[in-house]
């Protein structure tokens, strides 16, 4: 009975495994690696820089939301979530 096993290992270890498999009477087959999809870009660099600029302007004009001195972190987050 022939059993099949798939092992993923770095390319640098493949030569060692190839020698080992020859000594053990195993058949070694190399399979191409799966391609990793690039993440979707949500905005262009120009849009990103425009948002940073707008944020800087809001900060300079004092249009910011700050945690109150007597406010806990949970209260602050709840206040932020209910602002919309």
CSV table of C-alpha atoms in Angstrom, one decimal:
chain,number,residue,atom,x,y,z
A,1,UNK,CA,0.0,0.0,0.0
A,2,UNK,CA,1.3,3.4,-0.9
A,3,UNK,CA,0.7,6.3,1.4
A,4,UNK,CA,1.0,9.9,0.5
A,5,UNK,CA,2.1,12.7,2.8
A,6,UNK,CA,2.5,16.4,2.0
A,7,UNK,CA,5.1,18.4,3.9
A,8,UNK,CA,5.8,22.1,3.6
A,9,UNK,CA,9.4,23.1,4.3
A,10,UNK,CA,11.8,25.9,3.3
A,11,UNK,CA,13.6,25.5,-0.1
A,12,UNK,CA,16.9,25.3,1.7
A,13,UNK,CA,15.8,22.0,3.3
A,14,UNK,CA,14.7,20.4,0.1
A,15,UNK,CA,18.1,19.1,-0.9
A,16,UNK,CA,18.5,17.3,2.4
A,17,UNK,CA,15.1,15.8,2.1
A,18,UNK,CA,15.8,14.7,-1.4
A,19,UNK,CA,19.0,12.9,-0.3
A,20,UNK,CA,17.1,11.3,2.6
A,21,UNK,CA,14.2,10.2,0.4
A,22,UNK,CA,16.7,8.5,-2.0
A,23,UNK,CA,18.2,6.6,0.9
A,24,UNK,CA,14.8,5.6,2.2
A,25,UNK,CA,13.3,4.6,-1.1
A,26,UNK,CA,10.8,7.4,-1.0
A,27,UNK,CA,9.6,9.4,-4.0
A,28,UNK,CA,9.9,13.1,-3.6
A,29,UNK,CA,7.8,15.5,-5.7
A,30,UNK,CA,8.1,19.3,-5.6
A,31,UNK,CA,4.9,21.3,-5.9
A,32,UNK,CA,4.9,25.0,-6.7
A,33,UNK,CA,3.9,27.3,-3.8
A,34,UNK,CA,0.5,28.8,-3.7
A,35,UNK,CA,0.4,32.4,-4.7
A,36,UNK,CA,-0.7,34.8,-2.0
A,37,UNK,CA,-3.2,37.4,-3.1
A,38,UNK,CA,-2.2,41.0,-2.6
A,39,UNK,CA,-4.6,42.8,-0.1
A,40,UNK,CA,-7.1,45.2,-1.7
A,41,UNK,CA,-6.0,48.8,-1.5
A,42,UNK,CA,-8.8,50.8,0.1
A,43,UNK,CA,-7.6,54.3,-0.9
A,44,UNK,CA,-5.0,55.9,-3.1
A,45,UNK,CA,-1.9,57.6,-1.6
A,46,UNK,CA,-3.4,61.0,-2.6
A,47,UNK,CA,-6.6,60.2,-0.7
A,48,UNK,CA,-4.6,59.0,2.3
A,49,UNK,CA,-2.5,62.2,2.4
A,50,UNK,CA,-5.6,64.4,2.0
A,51,UNK,CA,-7.1,62.6,5.1
A,52,UNK,CA,-3.9,63.3,7.1
A,53,UNK,CA,-3.9,66.9,6.0
A,54,UNK,CA,-7.6,67.3,7.1
A,55,UNK,CA,-6.9,65.7,10.4
A,56,UNK,CA,-3.9,68.0,11.0
A,57,UNK,CA,-6.1,71.0,10.2
A,58,UNK,CA,-8.8,69.8,12.6
A,59,UNK,CA,-6.3,69.4,15.4
A,60,UNK,CA,-4.8,72.8,14.8
A,61,UNK,CA,-8.2,74.4,15.0
A,62,UNK,CA,-9.1,72.6,18.2
A,63,UNK,CA,-11.8,70.4,16.6
A,64,UNK,CA,-10.8,67.2,18.5
A,65,UNK,CA,-12.4,64.8,20.9
A,66,UNK,CA,-10.6,64.3,24.1
A,67,UNK,CA,-11.1,62.1,27.2
A,68,UNK,CA,-12.4,64.1,30.1
A,69,UNK,CA,-10.3,64.1,33.3
A,70,UNK,CA,-12.9,62.2,35.4
A,71,UNK,CA,-13.9,59.8,32.5
A,72,UNK,CA,-12.9,56.1,32.4
A,73,UNK,CA,-11.6,54.5,29.3
A,74,UNK,CA,-14.9,52.6,28.9
A,75,UNK,CA,-17.0,55.7,29.3
A,76,UNK,CA,-14.9,57.5,26.7
A,77,UNK,CA,-15.3,54.7,24.2
A,78,UNK,CA,-19.0,54.6,24.8
A,79,UNK,CA,-19.2,58.3,24.2
A,80,UNK,CA,-17.3,58.0,21.0
A,81,UNK,CA,-19.5,55.2,19.8
A,82,UNK,CA,-22.7,57.1,20.5
A,83,UNK,CA,-21.6,60.3,18.7
A,84,UNK,CA,-22.8,59.3,15.3
